[in-house]
Amino acid sequence: MLAAGTLLLTSFGALIGSAQQGTDPLMKHLTGRLTTIDKQKPVLIAVTPGGGAGQAKELKIAGGPAMMKDVRVERLDVHALDFVYDAAKLTKESDLAVKSVGKFYMHAEVSAAALTDRVTAGKNTKELSATVSFDDGKAIIRGNFKYSFIRGNFEALLTPSIRKNNQIVFSIDKLKVLSIPAPKLARRKLQEKMTPLDMGDLVGAPRIDDLRIEGDRMKVTGGKPF
C-alpha cells in the first residue's frame, strides 16, 4: 500500500513539475505518447532524475487502458533503473535514443477488440464489418463487406511475431474472400491495416523477447520484473 502511494505521489509530482517547467525531455516524451482512455484508470508515470541531463535513476509506468501512440494497450507496465538516454537528441528531434539501462522490464497487453478497431478504422471501411479473435497462437479475422454491388464474407488467419526493432508484425497465413483465396493486393491491404504495432517507440525498449496469446489478449514482455 505504501509503495502504491509513493508511486502515485511521485507520478503526480513529476507530472505537475513537467507541466509547470516543461523542461524535462523524457517526461514530455512519455506524456506525449501516452493517452489515458479511462479517466478512472489513469496511467501513472514516475521519473526519478539521475545525476545529470539524460539520466533517470528510475522510471516507472503503470496502468491502462491507454493509447501508446497509435496502439491501444489494455495494460502497460514499464520499470527501468539507471536509464541513460541522449537528452539533446530527444529535445531537438523527439527521438528517444537509449544509451544504456541497468535493469529493464516491460509488459504490454493488446486485446482482440483493439485489433478489431484497427481493422475497421478508416474512411474506406464504411462497408466493412469484422471481428478479430485469437486461437492457438493465431489471430483470426472474420467479417463481411460490400463493394459496389458485391456483398460477401472473408476470413483471414495471421501469425504475430516480433521484429528486432520491437515491432509486432502479422504474417498472413490465409485470406479467403467468398471462400476463394484472395489476390496479393487484398493481402497487402489487410497487412497494412494490422502492422506494424510499434512497442519500442515509447521508451526505446531493449529487446522485447516474448509474445504469447492468452484468452483475448496478446501479451508482449521484455526482461523480468524486479
PDB file of C-alpha atoms in Angstrom:
ATOM      1  CA  MET A   1       0.000   0.000   0.000  1.00  0.00           C
ATOM      2  CA  LEU A   2       2.853   2.363   0.916  1.00  0.00           C
ATOM      3  CA  ALA A   3       4.641   1.578  -2.353  1.00  0.00           C
ATOM      4  CA  ALA A   4       1.482   2.309  -4.350  1.00  0.00           C
ATOM      5  CA  GLY A   5       1.015   5.593  -2.511  1.00  0.00           C
ATOM      6  CA  THR A   6       4.624   6.573  -3.126  1.00  0.00           C
ATOM      7  CA  LEU A   7       4.257   5.819  -6.845  1.00  0.00           C
ATOM      8  CA  LEU A   8       1.083   7.901  -7.051  1.00  0.00           C
ATOM      9  CA  LEU A   9       2.636  10.876  -5.258  1.00  0.00           C
ATOM     10  CA  THR A  10       5.834  10.687  -7.279  1.00  0.00           C
ATOM     11  CA  SER A  11       3.849  10.468 -10.510  1.00  0.00           C
ATOM     12  CA  PHE A  12       1.664  13.414  -9.536  1.00  0.00           C
ATOM     13  CA  GLY A  13       4.700  15.470  -8.590  1.00  0.00           C
ATOM     14  CA  ALA A  14       6.513  14.596 -11.792  1.00  0.00           C
ATOM     15  CA  LEU A  15       3.507  15.438 -13.947  1.00  0.00           C
ATOM     16  CA  ILE A  16       2.912  18.734 -12.150  1.00  0.00           C
ATOM     17  CA  GLY A  17       6.614  19.587 -12.393  1.00  0.00           C
ATOM     18  CA  SER A  18       6.727  18.912 -16.102  1.00  0.00           C
ATOM     19  CA  ALA A  19       3.553  20.912 -16.657  1.00  0.00           C
ATOM     20  CA  GLN A  20       4.973  23.901 -14.789  1.00  0.00           C
ATOM     21  CA  GLN A  21       8.516  23.818 -16.109  1.00  0.00           C
ATOM     22  CA  GLY A  22       8.252  21.941 -19.401  1.00  0.00           C
ATOM     23  CA  THR A  23      11.991  21.321 -19.232  1.00  0.00           C
ATOM     24  CA  ASP A  24      12.248  17.563 -18.767  1.00  0.00           C
ATOM     25  CA  PRO A  25      12.515  15.983 -22.234  1.00  0.00           C
ATOM     26  CA  LEU A  26      11.893  12.423 -21.037  1.00  0.00           C
ATOM     27  CA  MET A  27       8.677  13.280 -19.189  1.00  0.00           C
ATOM     28  CA  LYS A  28       7.499  15.343 -22.153  1.00  0.00           C
ATOM     29  CA  HIS A  29       8.207  12.396 -24.453  1.00  0.00           C
ATOM     30  CA  LEU A  30       6.302   9.929 -22.268  1.00  0.00           C
ATOM     31  CA  THR A  31       3.247  12.104 -21.671  1.00  0.00           C
ATOM     32  CA  GLY A  32       3.159  12.970 -25.371  1.00  0.00           C
ATOM     33  CA  ARG A  33       2.987   9.334 -26.420  1.00  0.00           C
ATOM     34  CA  LEU A  34       0.619   8.007 -23.777  1.00  0.00           C
ATOM     35  CA  THR A  35      -3.053   8.953 -23.709  1.00  0.00           C
ATOM     36  CA  THR A  36      -5.300   7.714 -20.914  1.00  0.00           C
ATOM     37  CA  ILE A  37      -8.567   6.271 -22.246  1.00  0.00           C
ATOM     38  CA  ASP A  38     -10.447   5.784 -18.969  1.00  0.00           C
ATOM     39  CA  LYS A  39     -10.106   8.733 -16.574  1.00  0.00           C
ATOM     40  CA  GLN A  40     -10.973   6.393 -13.715  1.00  0.00           C
ATOM     41  CA  LYS A  41      -7.897   4.328 -14.569  1.00  0.00           C
ATOM     42  CA  PRO A  42      -5.101   6.814 -15.295  1.00  0.00           C
ATOM     43  CA  VAL A  43      -1.672   5.749 -16.441  1.00  0.00           C
ATOM     44  CA  LEU A  44       0.864   6.664 -13.768  1.00  0.00           C
ATOM     45  CA  ILE A  45       4.288   7.910 -14.838  1.00  0.00           C
ATOM     46  CA  ALA A  46       7.158   8.388 -12.397  1.00  0.00           C
ATOM     47  CA  VAL A  47      10.650   9.558 -13.303  1.00  0.00           C
ATOM     48  CA  THR A  48      13.358   9.870 -10.648  1.00  0.00           C
ATOM     49  CA  PRO A  49      16.133  12.118 -12.025  1.00  0.00           C
ATOM     50  CA  GLY A  50      19.707  10.858 -12.122  1.00  0.00           C
ATOM     51  CA  GLY A  51      22.964  12.747 -11.813  1.00  0.00           C
ATOM     52  CA  GLY A  52      22.672  14.899 -14.921  1.00  0.00           C
ATOM     53  CA  ALA A  53      20.975  15.547 -18.254  1.00  0.00           C
ATOM     54  CA  GLY A  54      19.843  12.384 -19.983  1.00  0.00           C
ATOM     55  CA  GLN A  55      19.869  10.308 -16.805  1.00  0.00           C
ATOM     56  CA  ALA A  56      16.985   8.805 -14.867  1.00  0.00           C
ATOM     57  CA  LYS A  57      17.734   6.853 -11.724  1.00  0.00           C
ATOM     58  CA  GLU A  58      14.370   5.120 -12.006  1.00  0.00           C
ATOM     59  CA  LEU A  59      11.475   5.091 -14.453  1.00  0.00           C
ATOM     60  CA  LYS A  60       8.038   3.598 -13.804  1.00  0.00           C
ATOM     61  CA  ILE A  61       4.897   3.460 -15.909  1.00  0.00           C
ATOM     62  CA  ALA A  62       1.804   1.554 -14.781  1.00  0.00           C
ATOM     63  CA  GLY A  63      -1.825   1.484 -15.843  1.00  0.00           C
ATOM     64  CA  GLY A  64      -4.229   1.140 -18.706  1.00  0.00           C
ATOM     65  CA  PRO A  65      -6.138   1.134 -20.895  1.00  0.00           C
ATOM     66  CA  ALA A  66      -4.250   3.739 -22.889  1.00  0.00           C
ATOM     67  CA  MET A  67      -3.182   4.698 -26.373  1.00  0.00           C
ATOM     68  CA  MET A  68       0.538   4.175 -26.814  1.00  0.00           C
ATOM     69  CA  LYS A  69       0.945   6.412 -29.833  1.00  0.00           C
ATOM     70  CA  ASP A  70      -1.315   4.551 -32.322  1.00  0.00           C
ATOM     71  CA  VAL A  71      -1.520   1.264 -30.398  1.00  0.00           C
ATOM     72  CA  ARG A  72      -4.236   0.681 -27.799  1.00  0.00           C
ATOM     73  CA  VAL A  73      -2.947  -1.297 -24.819  1.00  0.00           C
ATOM     74  CA  GLU A  74      -5.216  -2.654 -22.113  1.00  0.00           C
ATOM     75  CA  ARG A  75      -2.328  -2.833 -19.671  1.00  0.00           C
ATOM     76  CA  LEU A  76       1.149  -1.320 -19.641  1.00  0.00           C
ATOM     77  CA  ASP A  77       3.926  -1.777 -17.099  1.00  0.00           C
ATOM     78  CA  VAL A  78       7.442  -0.398 -17.514  1.00  0.00           C
ATOM     79  CA  HIS A  79      10.199  -0.384 -14.905  1.00  0.00           C
ATOM     80  CA  ALA A  80      13.775   0.738 -15.550  1.00  0.00           C
ATOM     81  CA  LEU A  81      16.792   1.528 -13.387  1.00  0.00           C
ATOM     82  CA  ASP A  82      19.797   3.660 -14.369  1.00  0.00           C
ATOM     83  CA  PHE A  83      18.132   4.768 -17.596  1.00  0.00           C
ATOM     84  CA  VAL A  84      20.568   6.815 -19.721  1.00  0.00           C
ATOM     85  CA  TYR A  85      19.484   8.487 -22.966  1.00  0.00           C
ATOM     86  CA  ASP A  86      20.584  11.187 -25.406  1.00  0.00           C
ATOM     87  CA  ALA A  87      18.854  14.267 -23.983  1.00  0.00           C
ATOM     88  CA  ALA A  88      19.963  16.581 -26.795  1.00  0.00           C
ATOM     89  CA  LYS A  89      18.606  14.285 -29.488  1.00  0.00           C
ATOM     90  CA  LEU A  90      15.327  13.827 -27.640  1.00  0.00           C
ATOM     91  CA  THR A  91      14.921  17.592 -27.247  1.00  0.00           C
ATOM     92  CA  LYS A  92      15.841  18.513 -30.819  1.00  0.00           C
ATOM     93  CA  GLU A  93      14.494  15.546 -32.778  1.00  0.00           C
ATOM     94  CA  SER A  94      11.873  14.000 -30.440  1.00  0.00           C
ATOM     95  CA  ASP A  95      13.798  10.744 -30.834  1.00  0.00           C
ATOM     96  CA  LEU A  96      14.489   8.698 -27.701  1.00  0.00           C
ATOM     97  CA  ALA A  97      17.918   7.124 -28.181  1.00  0.00           C
ATOM     98  CA  VAL A  98      18.746   4.929 -25.191  1.00  0.00           C
ATOM     99  CA  LYS A  99      22.449   4.711 -24.381  1.00  0.00           C
ATOM    100  CA  SER A 100      22.272   2.212 -21.528  1.00  0.00           C
ATOM    101  CA  VAL A 101      19.884   0.673 -19.000  1.00  0.00           C
ATOM    102  CA  GLY A 102      20.837  -1.004 -15.733  1.00  0.00           C
ATOM    103  CA  LYS A 103      17.676  -3.088 -15.384  1.00  0.00           C
ATOM    104  CA  PHE A 104      14.607  -3.106 -17.607  1.00  0.00           C
ATOM    105  CA  TYR A 105      11.155  -4.692 -17.658  1.00  0.00           C
ATOM    106  CA  MET A 106       8.207  -4.021 -19.941  1.00  0.00           C
ATOM    107  CA  HIS A 107       4.853  -5.761 -20.242  1.00  0.00           C
ATOM    108  CA  ALA A 108       2.019  -4.698 -22.550  1.00  0.00           C
ATOM    109  CA  GLU A 109      -1.307  -6.302 -23.420  1.00  0.00           C
ATOM    110  CA  VAL A 110      -3.203  -5.738 -26.667  1.00  0.00           C
ATOM    111  CA  SER A 111      -6.780  -7.016 -26.873  1.00  0.00           C
ATOM    112  CA  ALA A 112      -8.573  -8.627 -29.787  1.00  0.00           C
ATOM    113  CA  ALA A 113     -11.101  -5.776 -29.559  1.00  0.00           C
ATOM    114  CA  ALA A 114      -8.313  -3.223 -30.103  1.00  0.00           C
ATOM    115  CA  LEU A 115      -7.211  -5.063 -33.237  1.00  0.00           C
ATOM    116  CA  THR A 116     -10.827  -5.187 -34.410  1.00  0.00           C
ATOM    117  CA  ASP A 117     -10.976  -1.390 -34.139  1.00  0.00           C
ATOM    118  CA  ARG A 118      -7.720  -1.172 -36.087  1.00  0.00           C
ATOM    119  CA  VAL A 119      -9.040  -3.319 -38.942  1.00  0.00           C
ATOM    120  CA  THR A 120     -12.353  -1.472 -39.252  1.00  0.00           C
ATOM    121  CA  ALA A 121     -10.961   2.069 -38.876  1.00  0.00           C
ATOM    122  CA  GLY A 122     -10.611   4.404 -41.830  1.00  0.00           C
ATOM    123  CA  LYS A 123     -12.757   6.233 -44.345  1.00  0.00           C
ATOM    124  CA  ASN A 124     -12.628   3.363 -46.851  1.00  0.00           C
ATOM    125  CA  THR A 125     -14.049   0.770 -44.467  1.00  0.00           C
ATOM    126  CA  LYS A 126     -17.628   2.027 -44.016  1.00  0.00           C
ATOM    127  CA  GLU A 127     -18.950  -1.051 -45.783  1.00  0.00           C
ATOM    128  CA  LEU A 128     -16.760  -3.419 -43.793  1.00  0.00           C
ATOM    129  CA  SER A 129     -17.633  -5.266 -40.602  1.00  0.00           C
ATOM    130  CA  ALA A 130     -15.083  -7.543 -38.988  1.00  0.00           C
ATOM    131  CA  THR A 131     -14.131  -9.176 -35.719  1.00  0.00           C
ATOM    132  CA  VAL A 132     -10.669 -10.240 -34.583  1.00  0.00           C
ATOM    133  CA  SER A 133     -10.259 -13.186 -32.244  1.00  0.00           C
ATOM    134  CA  PHE A 134      -7.352 -15.275 -31.002  1.00  0.00           C
ATOM    135  CA  ASP A 135      -6.954 -19.034 -31.118  1.00  0.00           C
ATOM    136  CA  ASP A 136      -3.950 -21.327 -30.769  1.00  0.00           C
ATOM    137  CA  GLY A 137      -1.422 -18.512 -31.060  1.00  0.00           C
ATOM    138  CA  LYS A 138      -3.056 -17.051 -34.169  1.00  0.00           C
ATOM    139  CA  ALA A 139      -5.190 -14.017 -34.953  1.00  0.00           C
ATOM    140  CA  ILE A 140      -8.396 -14.793 -36.839  1.00  0.00           C
ATOM    141  CA  ILE A 141     -10.364 -12.137 -38.700  1.00  0.00           C
ATOM    142  CA  ARG A 142     -13.889 -12.875 -39.873  1.00  0.00           C
ATOM    143  CA  GLY A 143     -16.209 -10.372 -41.463  1.00  0.00           C
ATOM    144  CA  ASN A 144     -18.476  -9.154 -44.220  1.00  0.00           C
ATOM    145  CA  PHE A 145     -18.025  -6.496 -46.863  1.00  0.00           C
ATOM    146  CA  LYS A 146     -19.873  -4.600 -49.550  1.00  0.00           C
ATOM    147  CA  TYR A 147     -18.122  -3.308 -52.657  1.00  0.00           C
ATOM    148  CA  SER A 148     -20.300  -1.772 -55.367  1.00  0.00           C
ATOM    149  CA  PHE A 149     -22.988  -4.408 -55.931  1.00  0.00           C
ATOM    150  CA  ILE A 150     -20.970  -7.225 -54.426  1.00  0.00           C
ATOM    151  CA  ARG A 151     -21.577  -8.478 -50.919  1.00  0.00           C
ATOM    152  CA  GLY A 152     -19.687 -11.293 -49.285  1.00  0.00           C
ATOM    153  CA  ASN A 153     -17.674 -12.599 -46.408  1.00  0.00           C
ATOM    154  CA  PHE A 154     -13.992 -13.065 -45.761  1.00  0.00           C
ATOM    155  CA  GLU A 155     -11.761 -14.904 -43.329  1.00  0.00           C
ATOM    156  CA  ALA A 156      -8.081 -14.453 -42.533  1.00  0.00           C
ATOM    157  CA  LEU A 157      -5.585 -16.346 -40.411  1.00  0.00           C
ATOM    158  CA  LEU A 158      -2.491 -14.457 -39.235  1.00  0.00           C
ATOM    159  CA  THR A 159       0.583 -15.227 -37.140  1.00  0.00           C
ATOM    160  CA  PRO A 160       2.047 -12.469 -34.930  1.00  0.00           C
ATOM    161  CA  SER A 161       5.792 -12.177 -34.381  1.00  0.00           C
ATOM    162  CA  ILE A 162       8.331  -9.683 -33.010  1.00  0.00           C
ATOM    163  CA  ARG A 163      10.877  -7.918 -35.205  1.00  0.00           C
ATOM    164  CA  LYS A 164      14.312  -6.911 -33.929  1.00  0.00           C
ATOM    165  CA  ASN A 165      13.153  -3.285 -33.697  1.00  0.00           C
ATOM    166  CA  ASN A 166      10.409  -4.299 -31.236  1.00  0.00           C
ATOM    167  CA  GLN A 167       7.606  -4.034 -33.757  1.00  0.00           C
ATOM    168  CA  ILE A 168       4.868  -6.660 -33.828  1.00  0.00           C
ATOM    169  CA  VAL A 169       4.008  -7.787 -37.337  1.00  0.00           C
ATOM    170  CA  PHE A 170       1.305 -10.138 -38.602  1.00  0.00           C
ATOM    171  CA  SER A 171       2.094 -12.512 -41.440  1.00  0.00           C
ATOM    172  CA  ILE A 172      -0.963 -13.675 -43.357  1.00  0.00           C
ATOM    173  CA  ASP A 173      -1.195 -17.454 -43.471  1.00  0.00           C
ATOM    174  CA  LYS A 174      -4.557 -17.475 -45.220  1.00  0.00           C
ATOM    175  CA  LEU A 175      -7.038 -14.963 -46.621  1.00  0.00           C
ATOM    176  CA  LYS A 176     -10.190 -16.065 -48.391  1.00  0.00           C
ATOM    177  CA  VAL A 177     -12.843 -13.818 -49.890  1.00  0.00           C
ATOM    178  CA  LEU A 178     -16.116 -15.501 -50.836  1.00  0.00           C
ATOM    179  CA  SER A 179     -14.315 -18.765 -49.975  1.00  0.00           C
ATOM    180  CA  ILE A 180     -11.726 -18.057 -52.699  1.00  0.00           C
ATOM    181  CA  PRO A 181      -8.026 -17.310 -51.973  1.00  0.00           C
ATOM    182  CA  ALA A 182      -7.602 -13.522 -52.105  1.00  0.00           C
ATOM    183  CA  PRO A 183      -5.226 -11.748 -54.533  1.00  0.00           C
ATOM    184  CA  LYS A 184      -1.939 -10.205 -53.367  1.00  0.00           C
ATOM    185  CA  LEU A 185      -3.409  -6.681 -53.312  1.00  0.00           C
ATOM    186  CA  ALA A 186      -6.068  -7.663 -50.775  1.00  0.00           C
ATOM    187  CA  ARG A 187      -3.475  -9.428 -48.632  1.00  0.00           C
ATOM    188  CA  ARG A 188      -1.212  -6.373 -48.697  1.00  0.00           C
ATOM    189  CA  LYS A 189      -4.057  -4.017 -47.746  1.00  0.00           C
ATOM    190  CA  LEU A 190      -5.012  -6.183 -44.787  1.00  0.00           C
ATOM    191  CA  GLN A 191      -1.414  -6.459 -43.638  1.00  0.00           C
ATOM    192  CA  GLU A 192      -1.047  -2.671 -43.758  1.00  0.00           C
ATOM    193  CA  LYS A 193      -4.098  -2.378 -41.506  1.00  0.00           C
ATOM    194  CA  MET A 194      -2.677  -4.745 -38.917  1.00  0.00           C
ATOM    195  CA  THR A 195       1.014  -3.913 -38.877  1.00  0.00           C
ATOM    196  CA  PRO A 196       3.262  -2.815 -37.500  1.00  0.00           C
ATOM    197  CA  LEU A 197       2.447  -2.361 -33.822  1.00  0.00           C
ATOM    198  CA  ASP A 198       5.416  -0.381 -32.514  1.00  0.00           C
ATOM    199  CA  MET A 199       6.130  -1.459 -28.936  1.00  0.00           C
ATOM    200  CA  GLY A 200       9.565   0.161 -28.716  1.00  0.00           C
ATOM    201  CA  ASP A 201       8.736   3.777 -29.536  1.00  0.00           C
ATOM    202  CA  LEU A 202       7.674   4.719 -26.007  1.00  0.00           C
ATOM    203  CA  VAL A 203      10.864   4.019 -24.077  1.00  0.00           C
ATOM    204  CA  GLY A 204      13.243   2.838 -26.786  1.00  0.00           C
ATOM    205  CA  ALA A 205      12.851  -0.575 -25.207  1.00  0.00           C
ATOM    206  CA  PRO A 206      15.663  -3.095 -25.145  1.00  0.00           C
ATOM    207  CA  ARG A 207      14.731  -6.360 -26.804  1.00  0.00           C
ATOM    208  CA  ILE A 208      11.124  -7.430 -26.284  1.00  0.00           C
ATOM    209  CA  ASP A 209      11.649 -11.163 -26.213  1.00  0.00           C
ATOM    210  CA  ASP A 210       8.299 -12.818 -25.524  1.00  0.00           C
ATOM    211  CA  LEU A 211       4.934 -12.774 -27.278  1.00  0.00           C
ATOM    212  CA  ARG A 212       2.099 -15.002 -26.193  1.00  0.00           C
ATOM    213  CA  ILE A 213      -1.659 -15.126 -26.593  1.00  0.00           C
ATOM    214  CA  GLU A 214      -3.821 -15.810 -23.563  1.00  0.00           C
ATOM    215  CA  GLY A 215      -7.594 -15.596 -23.906  1.00  0.00           C
ATOM    216  CA  ASP A 216      -8.497 -12.388 -25.726  1.00  0.00           C
ATOM    217  CA  ARG A 217      -5.136 -10.732 -25.037  1.00  0.00           C
ATOM    218  CA  MET A 218      -1.843 -10.669 -26.906  1.00  0.00           C
ATOM    219  CA  LYS A 219       0.869 -10.145 -24.294  1.00  0.00           C
ATOM    220  CA  VAL A 220       4.376  -8.903 -25.048  1.00  0.00           C
ATOM    221  CA  THR A 221       7.161  -8.846 -22.487  1.00  0.00           C
ATOM    222  CA  GLY A 222      10.767  -7.747 -22.303  1.00  0.00           C
ATOM    223  CA  GLY A 223      13.012  -8.605 -19.363  1.00  0.00           C
ATOM    224  CA  LYS A 224      11.859  -9.825 -15.957  1.00  0.00           C
ATOM    225  CA  PRO A 225      10.021  -7.928 -13.202  1.00  0.00           C
ATOM    226  CA  PHE A 226      12.142  -6.708 -10.305  1.00  0.00           C
TER     227      PHE A 226
END
